[in-house]
XYZ file of C-alpha atoms in Angstrom:
669
model
C -22.964 -23.660 -40.441
C -21.590 -21.870 -43.754
C -22.085 -24.066 -46.714
C -20.156 -23.369 -50.201
C -22.330 -22.279 -53.257
C -19.500 -23.353 -55.647
C -17.334 -26.731 -55.484
C -14.622 -26.344 -53.397
C -13.074 -27.476 -49.522
C -14.268 -25.602 -46.404
C -12.274 -25.950 -43.045
C -13.565 -25.353 -40.251
C -12.113 -25.154 -36.163
C -14.055 -26.462 -32.843
C -12.259 -26.023 -29.477
C -12.431 -28.771 -27.515
C -9.527 -28.246 -25.222
C -11.320 -25.864 -22.475
C -9.771 -26.734 -18.891
C -10.190 -25.499 -15.445
C -8.555 -22.182 -15.209
C -6.197 -21.700 -12.178
C -7.330 -19.355 -9.584
C -5.360 -17.296 -6.931
C -5.493 -18.697 -3.182
C -2.879 -16.583 -1.788
C -3.795 -12.811 -2.137
C -4.547 -10.688 1.555
C -6.519 -7.946 2.136
C -6.499 -5.711 5.396
C -7.533 -1.795 6.068
C -4.780 -0.013 8.073
C -3.654 3.796 9.678
C -0.636 4.907 8.728
C 1.371 7.786 8.537
C 1.396 8.154 5.183
C -0.219 6.554 1.478
C -3.362 7.012 -0.380
C -6.563 6.999 1.400
C -9.758 4.933 0.388
C -8.481 2.908 -2.285
C -6.962 -0.493 -2.610
C -2.780 -0.832 -3.210
C -1.458 -3.708 -4.095
C 1.743 -4.366 -1.358
C 4.550 -6.836 -2.240
C 6.971 -6.606 0.526
C 8.123 -4.998 3.949
C 10.094 -2.490 2.332
C 7.281 -1.799 -0.520
C 4.988 -1.216 2.616
C 6.921 1.434 4.595
C 7.899 3.118 1.379
C 3.818 3.674 0.671
C 2.908 3.657 4.059
C 5.119 4.507 6.371
C 7.124 2.959 9.459
C 5.246 2.171 12.418
C 4.554 4.455 15.308
C 2.929 3.933 18.442
C -0.256 4.265 17.022
C 0.128 2.323 13.753
C 2.060 -0.347 14.937
C -0.310 -2.940 15.239
C -1.665 -2.274 11.718
C 1.808 -2.185 10.463
C 3.069 -5.477 12.024
C -0.450 -7.143 11.096
C 0.394 -6.333 7.601
C 4.143 -6.372 7.127
C 3.864 -10.363 9.317
C 1.634 -11.290 6.601
C 4.204 -11.042 3.996
C 6.890 -12.401 5.917
C 4.932 -15.467 4.415
C 3.158 -13.896 1.137
C 3.864 -11.345 -1.284
C 0.265 -10.128 -2.173
C -1.255 -8.129 0.364
C -4.001 -5.213 -0.877
C -4.151 -2.433 1.462
C -6.768 0.143 2.247
C -5.815 3.415 4.522
C -9.078 4.053 6.232
C -9.864 7.637 5.823
C -9.634 9.518 9.429
C -9.182 13.240 9.954
C -5.380 13.357 8.649
C -5.171 16.621 6.458
C -2.482 17.269 3.573
C -0.454 20.310 4.368
C -0.719 22.782 2.053
C 0.805 26.274 1.095
C -1.975 28.562 1.476
C -1.664 27.504 5.538
C -4.627 25.435 6.126
C -4.774 21.710 5.717
C -6.765 20.045 2.999
C -7.757 16.170 2.504
C -7.155 14.800 -0.814
C -7.530 11.087 0.004
C -5.902 9.707 -3.323
C -5.045 10.594 -6.921
C -8.676 10.193 -8.026
C -9.941 12.318 -5.378
C -7.355 14.784 -6.530
C -8.603 14.858 -10.025
C -11.942 14.743 -9.173
C -11.858 18.175 -6.739
C -8.141 19.596 -7.165
C -6.555 19.005 -10.368
C -7.988 22.238 -11.911
C -7.480 24.473 -9.649
C -10.719 24.355 -7.865
C -9.348 24.358 -4.503
C -8.086 27.892 -3.126
C -5.043 26.596 -0.817
C -2.586 28.042 -1.949
C 0.248 26.712 -4.902
C 1.042 23.371 -3.640
C -0.132 20.500 -1.401
C 1.305 17.664 0.153
C 1.058 14.332 -1.742
C 0.338 12.597 1.716
C -2.070 13.724 4.569
C -0.246 13.869 7.488
C 2.125 16.166 9.664
C 5.056 14.560 7.272
C 3.943 17.284 4.785
C 4.844 20.598 7.229
C 8.439 20.029 6.134
C 8.260 20.643 2.482
C 9.203 23.378 1.125
C 8.697 24.094 -2.725
C 10.609 26.255 -4.845
C 10.391 27.257 -8.092
C 12.169 29.163 -10.442
C 10.667 30.946 -13.782
C 13.511 32.639 -15.761
C 17.511 33.021 -16.211
C 17.430 36.217 -14.284
C 16.082 34.344 -11.014
C 18.370 31.424 -11.607
C 21.576 34.031 -11.572
C 22.010 37.663 -11.677
C 24.838 39.947 -11.360
C 23.887 42.851 -9.228
C 25.687 46.027 -10.404
C 25.044 49.336 -10.848
C 23.218 50.762 -8.107
C 23.082 47.328 -5.973
C 26.669 47.137 -4.885
C 28.268 46.680 -1.594
C 27.452 49.842 0.831
C 30.366 49.672 2.663
C 33.857 47.584 3.124
C 33.379 44.498 5.145
C 36.301 42.214 6.573
C 36.746 38.506 7.453
C 34.722 37.177 9.335
C 31.791 40.086 9.159
C 28.208 38.121 9.336
C 26.060 40.579 7.839
C 26.971 42.896 4.524
C 24.741 45.787 3.555
C 24.177 46.531 0.073
C 22.011 49.433 -2.044
C 18.478 49.794 -2.228
C 16.757 47.634 -4.837
C 19.214 44.589 -4.860
C 15.992 41.759 -5.966
C 17.666 39.628 -2.777
C 15.567 37.449 -1.432
C 16.022 35.173 1.630
C 17.716 31.999 0.743
C 19.594 33.177 -2.052
C 23.220 32.132 -2.696
C 25.778 34.507 -3.164
C 29.436 35.889 -3.883
C 31.006 39.098 -4.073
C 33.633 40.482 -6.375
C 35.591 43.659 -6.958
C 34.457 47.167 -7.601
C 35.181 46.312 -11.327
C 33.109 43.364 -11.718
C 35.612 40.955 -11.607
C 34.801 37.745 -9.543
C 37.745 35.913 -11.193
C 40.055 38.571 -8.977
C 38.565 37.921 -5.799
C 38.655 34.462 -4.291
C 36.282 32.526 -6.710
C 33.715 29.524 -5.337
C 33.380 31.171 -1.751
C 29.471 31.317 -1.558
C 27.048 32.704 1.233
C 23.490 32.318 1.878
C 21.352 34.536 3.134
C 19.688 33.398 6.012
C 17.876 37.140 7.003
C 17.125 40.509 5.343
C 17.004 44.080 7.405
C 16.425 46.636 4.850
C 19.531 46.790 3.391
C 21.345 44.687 5.227
C 21.918 40.874 4.650
C 23.049 38.392 7.426
C 25.087 35.808 5.892
C 26.372 32.100 6.388
C 29.046 29.877 4.882
C 27.732 28.031 1.990
C 28.807 24.443 0.490
C 27.125 23.976 -3.016
C 28.844 20.320 -2.926
C 26.527 19.560 0.302
C 24.084 22.382 0.452
C 25.347 22.988 3.769
C 25.941 26.183 5.786
C 28.008 26.708 8.411
C 29.335 29.634 10.610
C 32.423 31.845 10.522
C 31.345 34.812 8.300
C 33.145 36.088 5.116
C 36.144 34.371 3.851
C 37.480 37.159 2.621
C 37.401 41.329 2.784
C 34.646 42.551 0.646
C 35.349 46.411 -0.648
C 33.045 49.049 -0.860
C 31.418 49.372 -3.962
C 32.269 45.658 -4.704
C 29.681 43.928 -7.245
C 27.290 41.359 -5.772
C 26.445 38.068 -7.745
C 23.332 36.231 -6.559
C 22.204 32.569 -7.162
C 18.979 31.196 -6.800
C 19.249 29.005 -3.491
C 18.686 25.918 -5.123
C 21.107 26.691 -8.544
C 23.350 24.538 -7.984
C 20.934 21.530 -8.030
C 20.572 22.013 -11.674
C 22.381 22.245 -15.106
C 20.836 25.457 -16.647
C 18.964 28.290 -16.204
C 15.562 27.851 -17.360
C 14.601 29.249 -21.359
C 12.732 27.879 -24.146
C 11.858 24.398 -24.502
C 12.007 23.218 -28.009
C 8.555 22.665 -28.045
C 7.640 26.409 -27.678
C 10.101 27.266 -29.420
C 8.841 25.657 -32.373
C 5.536 26.774 -31.996
C 6.886 30.022 -31.917
C 6.642 31.141 -27.801
C 9.724 31.682 -25.191
C 10.478 31.571 -22.024
C 7.938 29.034 -21.071
C 10.446 26.818 -18.948
C 10.306 26.491 -15.405
C 12.347 24.244 -12.801
C 11.091 23.124 -9.066
C 12.916 22.150 -6.216
C 11.105 19.992 -3.540
C 13.075 20.009 -0.050
C 12.820 18.852 3.719
C 12.916 21.940 4.976
C 12.920 20.664 8.860
C 14.487 17.556 8.290
C 11.619 15.355 9.441
C 11.690 13.527 6.244
C 15.053 12.561 5.447
C 16.560 13.673 9.074
C 18.629 16.686 7.555
C 17.216 19.857 7.078
C 17.069 21.816 3.918
C 18.255 18.906 2.031
C 16.690 18.364 -1.711
C 13.856 15.765 -1.645
C 13.275 15.950 -5.896
C 14.087 18.273 -8.246
C 12.422 19.230 -11.751
C 13.910 20.448 -14.715
C 13.202 22.005 -18.088
C 9.082 22.043 -17.155
C 6.907 24.099 -19.703
C 4.495 26.223 -18.457
C 2.368 24.981 -21.733
C -0.394 22.761 -20.913
C 0.533 20.941 -24.059
C 3.658 21.195 -24.129
C 5.589 17.648 -25.231
C 9.381 16.299 -23.967
C 11.188 14.979 -26.380
C 9.418 11.107 -25.835
C 6.086 12.285 -26.256
C 5.116 12.720 -22.662
C 3.513 15.838 -21.373
C 5.933 18.304 -19.899
C 3.516 20.506 -18.187
C 4.487 21.253 -14.654
C 1.340 20.024 -13.439
C 1.295 17.049 -15.489
C 4.859 16.483 -14.734
C 4.007 16.547 -11.070
C 1.208 14.853 -11.114
C 2.663 11.649 -12.785
C 6.405 11.885 -11.322
C 6.292 13.729 -8.005
C 6.698 11.813 -4.432
C 5.840 14.626 -2.596
C 3.654 17.347 -3.494
C 0.496 18.216 -6.123
C -0.119 21.458 -8.041
C -3.040 22.582 -6.586
C -3.256 26.473 -8.444
C -1.336 28.886 -11.036
C 0.842 31.119 -9.195
C -0.720 34.420 -10.099
C 2.831 35.873 -11.389
C 2.654 33.446 -14.141
C -0.400 35.048 -15.859
C 0.356 32.702 -19.581
C 0.683 29.603 -17.220
C -1.272 27.200 -19.171
C -2.486 29.256 -22.036
C -2.380 29.595 -25.112
C -1.660 25.925 -25.898
C 1.390 25.572 -28.401
C -0.865 23.279 -30.872
C -3.339 25.831 -31.418
C -4.814 26.488 -34.581
C -3.812 29.854 -34.798
C -0.329 29.823 -33.117
C 0.310 33.244 -31.247
C 3.996 34.343 -30.584
C 3.559 34.406 -26.608
C 6.421 34.784 -23.651
C 4.938 33.143 -21.052
C 7.128 34.530 -18.373
C 6.175 38.093 -19.187
C 8.172 39.620 -16.245
C 11.395 37.573 -17.155
C 14.693 39.545 -18.333
C 13.821 41.935 -15.629
C 12.442 40.830 -12.412
C 13.789 38.085 -9.610
C 10.901 35.345 -10.634
C 11.429 32.973 -8.007
C 8.102 31.525 -5.866
C 8.861 29.962 -2.835
C 6.412 28.395 -0.189
C 6.414 26.285 3.024
C 3.679 23.931 3.482
C 1.525 24.374 6.856
C -1.606 22.798 8.296
C -0.860 18.815 7.735
C -2.839 16.845 10.537
C -2.500 13.175 11.846
C -5.291 11.357 13.170
C -4.296 7.713 13.785
C -6.783 6.810 16.246
C -9.827 5.616 13.815
C -13.372 5.166 14.164
C -15.537 1.454 14.111
C -16.929 3.319 11.492
C -13.934 4.648 9.637
C -12.415 0.777 9.411
C -15.816 0.105 8.323
C -15.524 1.665 5.085
C -11.999 0.693 4.466
C -13.026 -3.028 4.431
C -15.958 -2.365 2.451
C -13.213 -1.552 -0.134
C -12.841 -5.521 0.005
C -16.910 -6.340 -0.169
C -17.607 -6.968 -3.704
C -16.069 -10.081 -5.275
C -16.261 -9.598 -8.716
C -13.857 -6.392 -8.845
C -11.194 -7.474 -5.997
C -9.614 -10.377 -6.108
C -8.675 -11.644 -2.603
C -8.467 -14.692 -0.281
C -7.400 -13.848 3.253
C -8.865 -10.740 5.025
C -6.685 -9.930 7.974
C -7.968 -8.014 11.090
C -5.144 -6.258 12.007
C -6.325 -5.325 16.154
C -9.959 -6.384 16.739
C -10.947 -2.601 18.173
C -11.056 -0.196 16.002
C -8.712 2.321 18.061
C -10.461 5.101 19.106
C -11.402 6.170 22.647
C -14.873 5.313 22.699
C -16.264 2.417 24.671
C -17.560 0.718 21.817
C -14.197 0.867 19.878
C -12.828 -1.050 22.801
C -14.705 -4.225 22.584
C -13.569 -5.257 18.971
C -16.612 -7.281 18.507
C -18.091 -5.030 15.756
C -14.955 -5.046 13.957
C -14.873 -8.569 13.737
C -18.264 -8.693 12.939
C -17.730 -6.708 10.173
C -15.308 -8.689 8.780
C -17.186 -12.089 9.056
C -20.176 -9.939 7.575
C -18.480 -9.457 3.810
C -16.755 -12.967 4.084
C -19.788 -14.899 4.680
C -21.415 -12.683 1.799
C -18.615 -12.828 -0.694
C -18.346 -16.737 0.367
C -14.404 -16.949 -1.385
C -11.986 -15.550 1.033
C -11.367 -16.583 4.933
C -11.702 -13.728 7.830
C -8.558 -13.918 10.129
C -9.411 -12.540 13.474
C -7.500 -11.989 16.762
C -9.403 -10.939 20.381
C -9.251 -7.589 21.600
C -5.748 -6.337 22.914
C -6.991 -6.056 26.383
C -8.179 -9.648 26.678
C -4.696 -11.196 26.642
C -1.589 -8.388 26.794
C -0.897 -7.332 30.194
C -3.397 -10.139 32.218
C -1.405 -12.004 34.071
C -3.892 -14.807 35.008
C -3.509 -17.258 32.095
C -7.312 -18.216 33.619
C -8.718 -14.914 32.919
C -7.203 -14.671 29.840
C -8.972 -18.116 29.167
C -11.817 -16.490 29.876
C -11.426 -13.240 28.174
C -10.526 -14.938 24.706
C -13.605 -17.543 25.363
C -15.774 -14.400 25.870
C -14.438 -12.802 22.606
C -15.367 -15.539 20.619
C -18.400 -15.845 21.915
C -19.620 -12.942 21.031
C -18.811 -14.050 17.339
C -21.915 -15.563 15.529
C -20.740 -19.276 13.625
C -19.127 -18.725 10.334
C -16.820 -21.578 7.869
C -15.278 -18.374 6.705
C -13.698 -17.074 9.933
C -10.840 -18.332 11.800
C -10.003 -17.046 15.321
C -6.551 -17.045 17.077
C -5.566 -17.132 20.766
C -3.876 -13.437 20.827
C -0.979 -11.384 20.544
C 2.730 -12.800 19.834
C 5.557 -10.029 21.223
C 8.253 -9.120 18.088
C 10.790 -6.797 17.756
C 10.058 -3.266 16.465
C 13.208 -2.078 14.051
C 11.994 1.117 13.203
C 11.928 2.171 16.756
C 14.193 -0.524 18.628
C 11.590 -1.324 20.831
C 9.973 -4.933 21.361
C 5.804 -4.591 20.927
C 2.907 -6.879 21.314
C 1.083 -7.544 18.185
C -1.791 -9.403 16.700
C -1.292 -12.789 15.542
C -3.887 -12.858 12.788
C -1.355 -11.571 10.030
C 0.728 -14.326 10.796
C -2.258 -17.007 10.412
C -3.456 -15.697 7.556
C 0.160 -15.869 6.200
C 0.569 -19.337 7.247
C -2.279 -20.411 4.959
C -0.646 -18.187 2.158
C 2.780 -20.048 2.523
C 1.192 -23.839 2.714
C -0.197 -22.515 -0.578
C 2.859 -22.382 -1.497
C 4.611 -25.489 -0.133
C 1.592 -27.652 -0.424
C -1.828 -26.624 -1.549
C -4.550 -24.806 -0.497
C -6.756 -27.949 0.970
C -3.795 -28.991 3.607
C -3.491 -27.661 7.016
C -1.526 -24.806 7.671
C -1.226 -25.432 11.573
C 1.035 -28.197 13.220
C 4.948 -28.448 13.322
C 5.787 -28.969 9.395
C 3.353 -26.048 8.164
C 2.390 -24.025 11.584
C 5.508 -22.297 12.898
C 5.131 -18.813 13.635
C 7.796 -16.712 12.632
C 9.422 -13.583 14.835
C 7.534 -14.380 17.925
C 10.341 -13.690 20.859
C 6.996 -14.657 23.545
C 3.219 -15.079 23.560
C 1.031 -13.013 25.822
C -1.032 -15.888 26.442
C 0.607 -19.184 26.060
C -2.354 -21.796 26.860
C -1.656 -25.202 28.490
C -3.393 -28.542 27.458
C -6.561 -27.683 29.827
C -6.610 -23.799 28.835
C -5.953 -25.176 25.021
C -9.020 -27.730 25.244
C -11.330 -24.630 26.610
C -10.163 -22.719 23.733
C -10.957 -25.308 21.025
C -14.430 -25.764 22.292
C -15.150 -22.283 21.672
C -13.808 -22.155 17.990
C -10.280 -20.276 19.089
C -6.924 -22.055 17.353
C -4.713 -22.055 19.786
C -1.368 -20.432 19.336
C 1.343 -22.179 21.670
C 5.139 -22.066 22.356
C 6.588 -25.135 22.697
C 10.250 -25.190 24.211
C 12.770 -26.266 21.911
C 10.385 -26.641 19.171
C 9.186 -22.874 18.405
C 5.686 -20.824 18.522
C 3.105 -22.557 16.496
C -0.547 -22.677 15.439
C -2.116 -25.499 17.498
C -5.407 -25.685 15.952
C -7.346 -25.538 12.513
C -11.147 -24.923 13.243
C -13.061 -22.372 11.409
C -15.609 -20.304 13.583
C -18.548 -22.701 12.717
C -20.103 -23.811 15.929
C -22.181 -26.708 13.837
C -19.844 -29.983 13.487
C -19.438 -30.467 10.097
C -16.422 -30.710 7.684
C -16.511 -27.161 7.332
C -15.417 -26.930 11.213
C -11.882 -26.811 9.420
C -9.700 -24.385 7.474
C -8.379 -26.868 4.984
C -11.727 -28.170 3.846
C -13.730 -24.460 3.639
C -10.584 -23.567 1.580
C -10.840 -26.328 -0.492
C -14.588 -25.809 -1.504
C -13.358 -21.898 -1.870
C -11.312 -23.378 -4.464
C -13.112 -25.760 -6.346
C -15.729 -22.967 -6.194
C -14.166 -20.663 -7.401
C -12.169 -22.248 -9.984
C -15.262 -24.438 -11.432
C -17.607 -21.272 -11.212
C -14.962 -19.254 -13.352
C -14.751 -22.036 -16.048
C -18.677 -22.703 -15.753
C -19.519 -18.890 -17.370
C -18.629 -20.026 -20.499
C -21.693 -22.435 -20.578
C -23.672 -19.464 -20.534
C -25.898 -18.738 -23.406
C -25.062 -22.300 -25.100
C -27.722 -24.954 -25.348
C -28.795 -27.067 -22.747
C -27.850 -30.048 -24.063
C -26.263 -33.175 -24.036
C -23.382 -31.823 -25.433
C -23.231 -29.036 -23.205
C -23.692 -31.032 -20.440
C -20.633 -33.678 -21.501
C -18.263 -30.997 -22.281
C -18.757 -29.574 -18.568
C -18.685 -32.996 -17.276
C -15.264 -33.452 -19.602
C -14.181 -29.893 -18.142
C -14.381 -30.669 -14.321
C -13.786 -34.066 -13.889
C -10.137 -34.096 -14.837
C -9.941 -31.076 -12.745
C -11.700 -32.830 -9.423
C -9.454 -36.146 -10.362
C -6.219 -33.596 -10.168
C -7.295 -32.624 -6.835
C -7.442 -35.784 -5.562
C -4.211 -37.171 -6.746
C -2.976 -34.591 -4.512
C -4.683 -35.445 -1.683
C -7.123 -32.709 -1.413
C -10.324 -34.966 -1.547
C -10.818 -38.965 -1.622
C -13.957 -39.450 -3.795
C -15.819 -37.533 -6.322
C -19.042 -37.927 -8.129
C -20.159 -34.944 -11.009
C -23.809 -35.178 -12.180
C -25.103 -32.977 -14.914
C -27.185 -34.721 -17.420
C -31.293 -35.358 -17.726
C -31.879 -36.246 -14.509
C -31.061 -32.993 -13.235
C -31.563 -31.009 -15.774
C -35.047 -31.840 -16.757
C -37.204 -30.086 -19.108
C -38.868 -27.626 -16.577
C -34.959 -26.849 -15.663
C -34.323 -26.553 -19.133
C -37.792 -24.101 -20.016
C -36.190 -21.686 -16.785
C -33.124 -21.211 -18.967
C -31.493 -23.016 -16.053
C -28.424 -25.224 -15.934
C -27.882 -27.806 -13.360
C -24.775 -29.761 -12.112
C -24.543 -31.590 -8.629
C -20.683 -31.998 -7.678
C -19.962 -34.438 -4.951
C -17.058 -34.159 -2.811
C -15.706 -36.301 -0.190
C -13.337 -34.159 1.105
C -10.100 -35.463 2.981
C -9.602 -34.497 6.949
C -6.979 -33.713 8.883
C -5.787 -35.229 11.685
C -6.198 -33.493 15.389
C -5.812 -36.482 17.693
C -3.633 -39.062 17.540
C -3.971 -42.298 19.968
C -0.962 -44.204 20.742
C -2.012 -47.529 22.435
C 1.011 -49.338 24.045
C 0.302 -53.170 24.839
C 2.227 -55.284 27.012
C 2.074 -58.703 26.357
C 3.736 -61.742 28.312
C 6.848 -63.892 26.668
C 6.019 -66.236 24.183
C 2.241 -64.780 22.979
C 1.774 -64.215 19.409
C 0.990 -60.718 18.773
C -1.917 -61.918 16.354
C -3.188 -63.742 19.580
C -3.868 -60.223 21.370
C -4.301 -57.941 18.327
C -7.413 -55.994 18.595
C -7.789 -57.014 22.462
């Protein structure tokens, strides 16, 4: 301690108010295949709507994963999801698909233009990216221009005509929006606001459709008014009406003595496969800069590459357009500022660059190896905080015979749970074991055989199969595995009670959304399943569909063959071990040991008061911290727990007695 060297008062503090920290108990985790979403990284999802936004809707190949995840979210609100890396490819403007797993993969391998796949790539791997079109406008002339002089209408046209011939060198592109004025270049003299989209160009003959700027839709009918020979033409960028001003110079560039750095970008659902409407504009980016160090008014990067990475939901930038020779360089804030016109061709050329993306592919039939890599993301207990490992479909989803068994997938999950020792894995039998199997005896045998193929573990829970539920996204009913629901019941139990309560039964075990079960075992079949470590899910007429068992997958009879006991110990071990870390590097003396006991005992007393255990004892003294232990730099605490047990069997004895006999006379008979 510090000592005074002259008269005075020294004040010190010592904090003895430490408590056992609260730990999470309700976070789920699952590996999935999906129509979109980042691959090979963990994403936290809190609702079904968020899952749909990030990973997409279910289809014929992804629905089991979708509903395993979203069924859990009916009971809990925290699910960590990993989209498995399969053969899905991102669409690109170069015509060849490329796999970009996630944002980290993009930054490491593609974010500086090192991939020769064109200028743009779809943000998400899959065929949905093939619907995308990206259009970039880089100057005011490209945004809107008057085509006079040698670019006049060549030949008068009548109302209803669908083609207009113009002089050579128009600079008009397919997709441009046109207005037709008079021979003096006066557009107000002619009916204004009559717009037409160019749908085809054959030499100097333009095929047109009527265009409505309010909706972005085209229609048939041809010219709404007659057009004179030598009439002037005014063209607009295809997405002119989605922006407020022409590209010019940003304030940041102007301050640095540069000019013409602005550009606009529109991302379009070209075929309607994303929005349901062909040609709909999905997102726009206005007033972005070609300068790599440009800032907006809030001080954020306004470089178009950075803005797209930060804000776009649909595309990645992949490489600079060759026409944008100055894009990215020089920097505005360079020590030596050189005035530069970024759009070197600016005022005289039509600088619109549009590209349709293609090459995106779907591969939603993962191998077991691919699913195993997804679940490996959850293996590290120190870096990934989860409580429930949800299996989804037991089979990997592939076509191989090995994938059809489901044993390997379930074994992988059990191995992760056993290695971590702070989570429970939830497993359903293979689809083929119970779905479309008409004989309950065969279903029972199949499920038992599945369970018998799995190793003994108190960190796993096996259920009896699949439920039939409504898929509102496709207006069909589907059989989906129950393991997402069973994990969800545990999460809900944490909310309405505590982790040490059983999630089974009529109070806490009600399964939501079940129209029927693929396998509804009777009492005899339930007896067989329970002996095989399988927890039956049962529909009772008038009482709902219920989890009717709370066994773990441990074969040896002990307290740990029950879910509530295993989860009690996980909670205790996680909380107390977290608190124990603060004893590291302290002295192993009676003060430290007493401090630890005073930390742990109130915590256990609280758990006891909440019916989690019947009794406990904490031994942390010289009896187990001997001189030899201290010399090895160790610290030992023995924590004895008597867990509460759930009722699995009820015996009701009804005893008839003769008149006049006192009950006390026959009690216990």
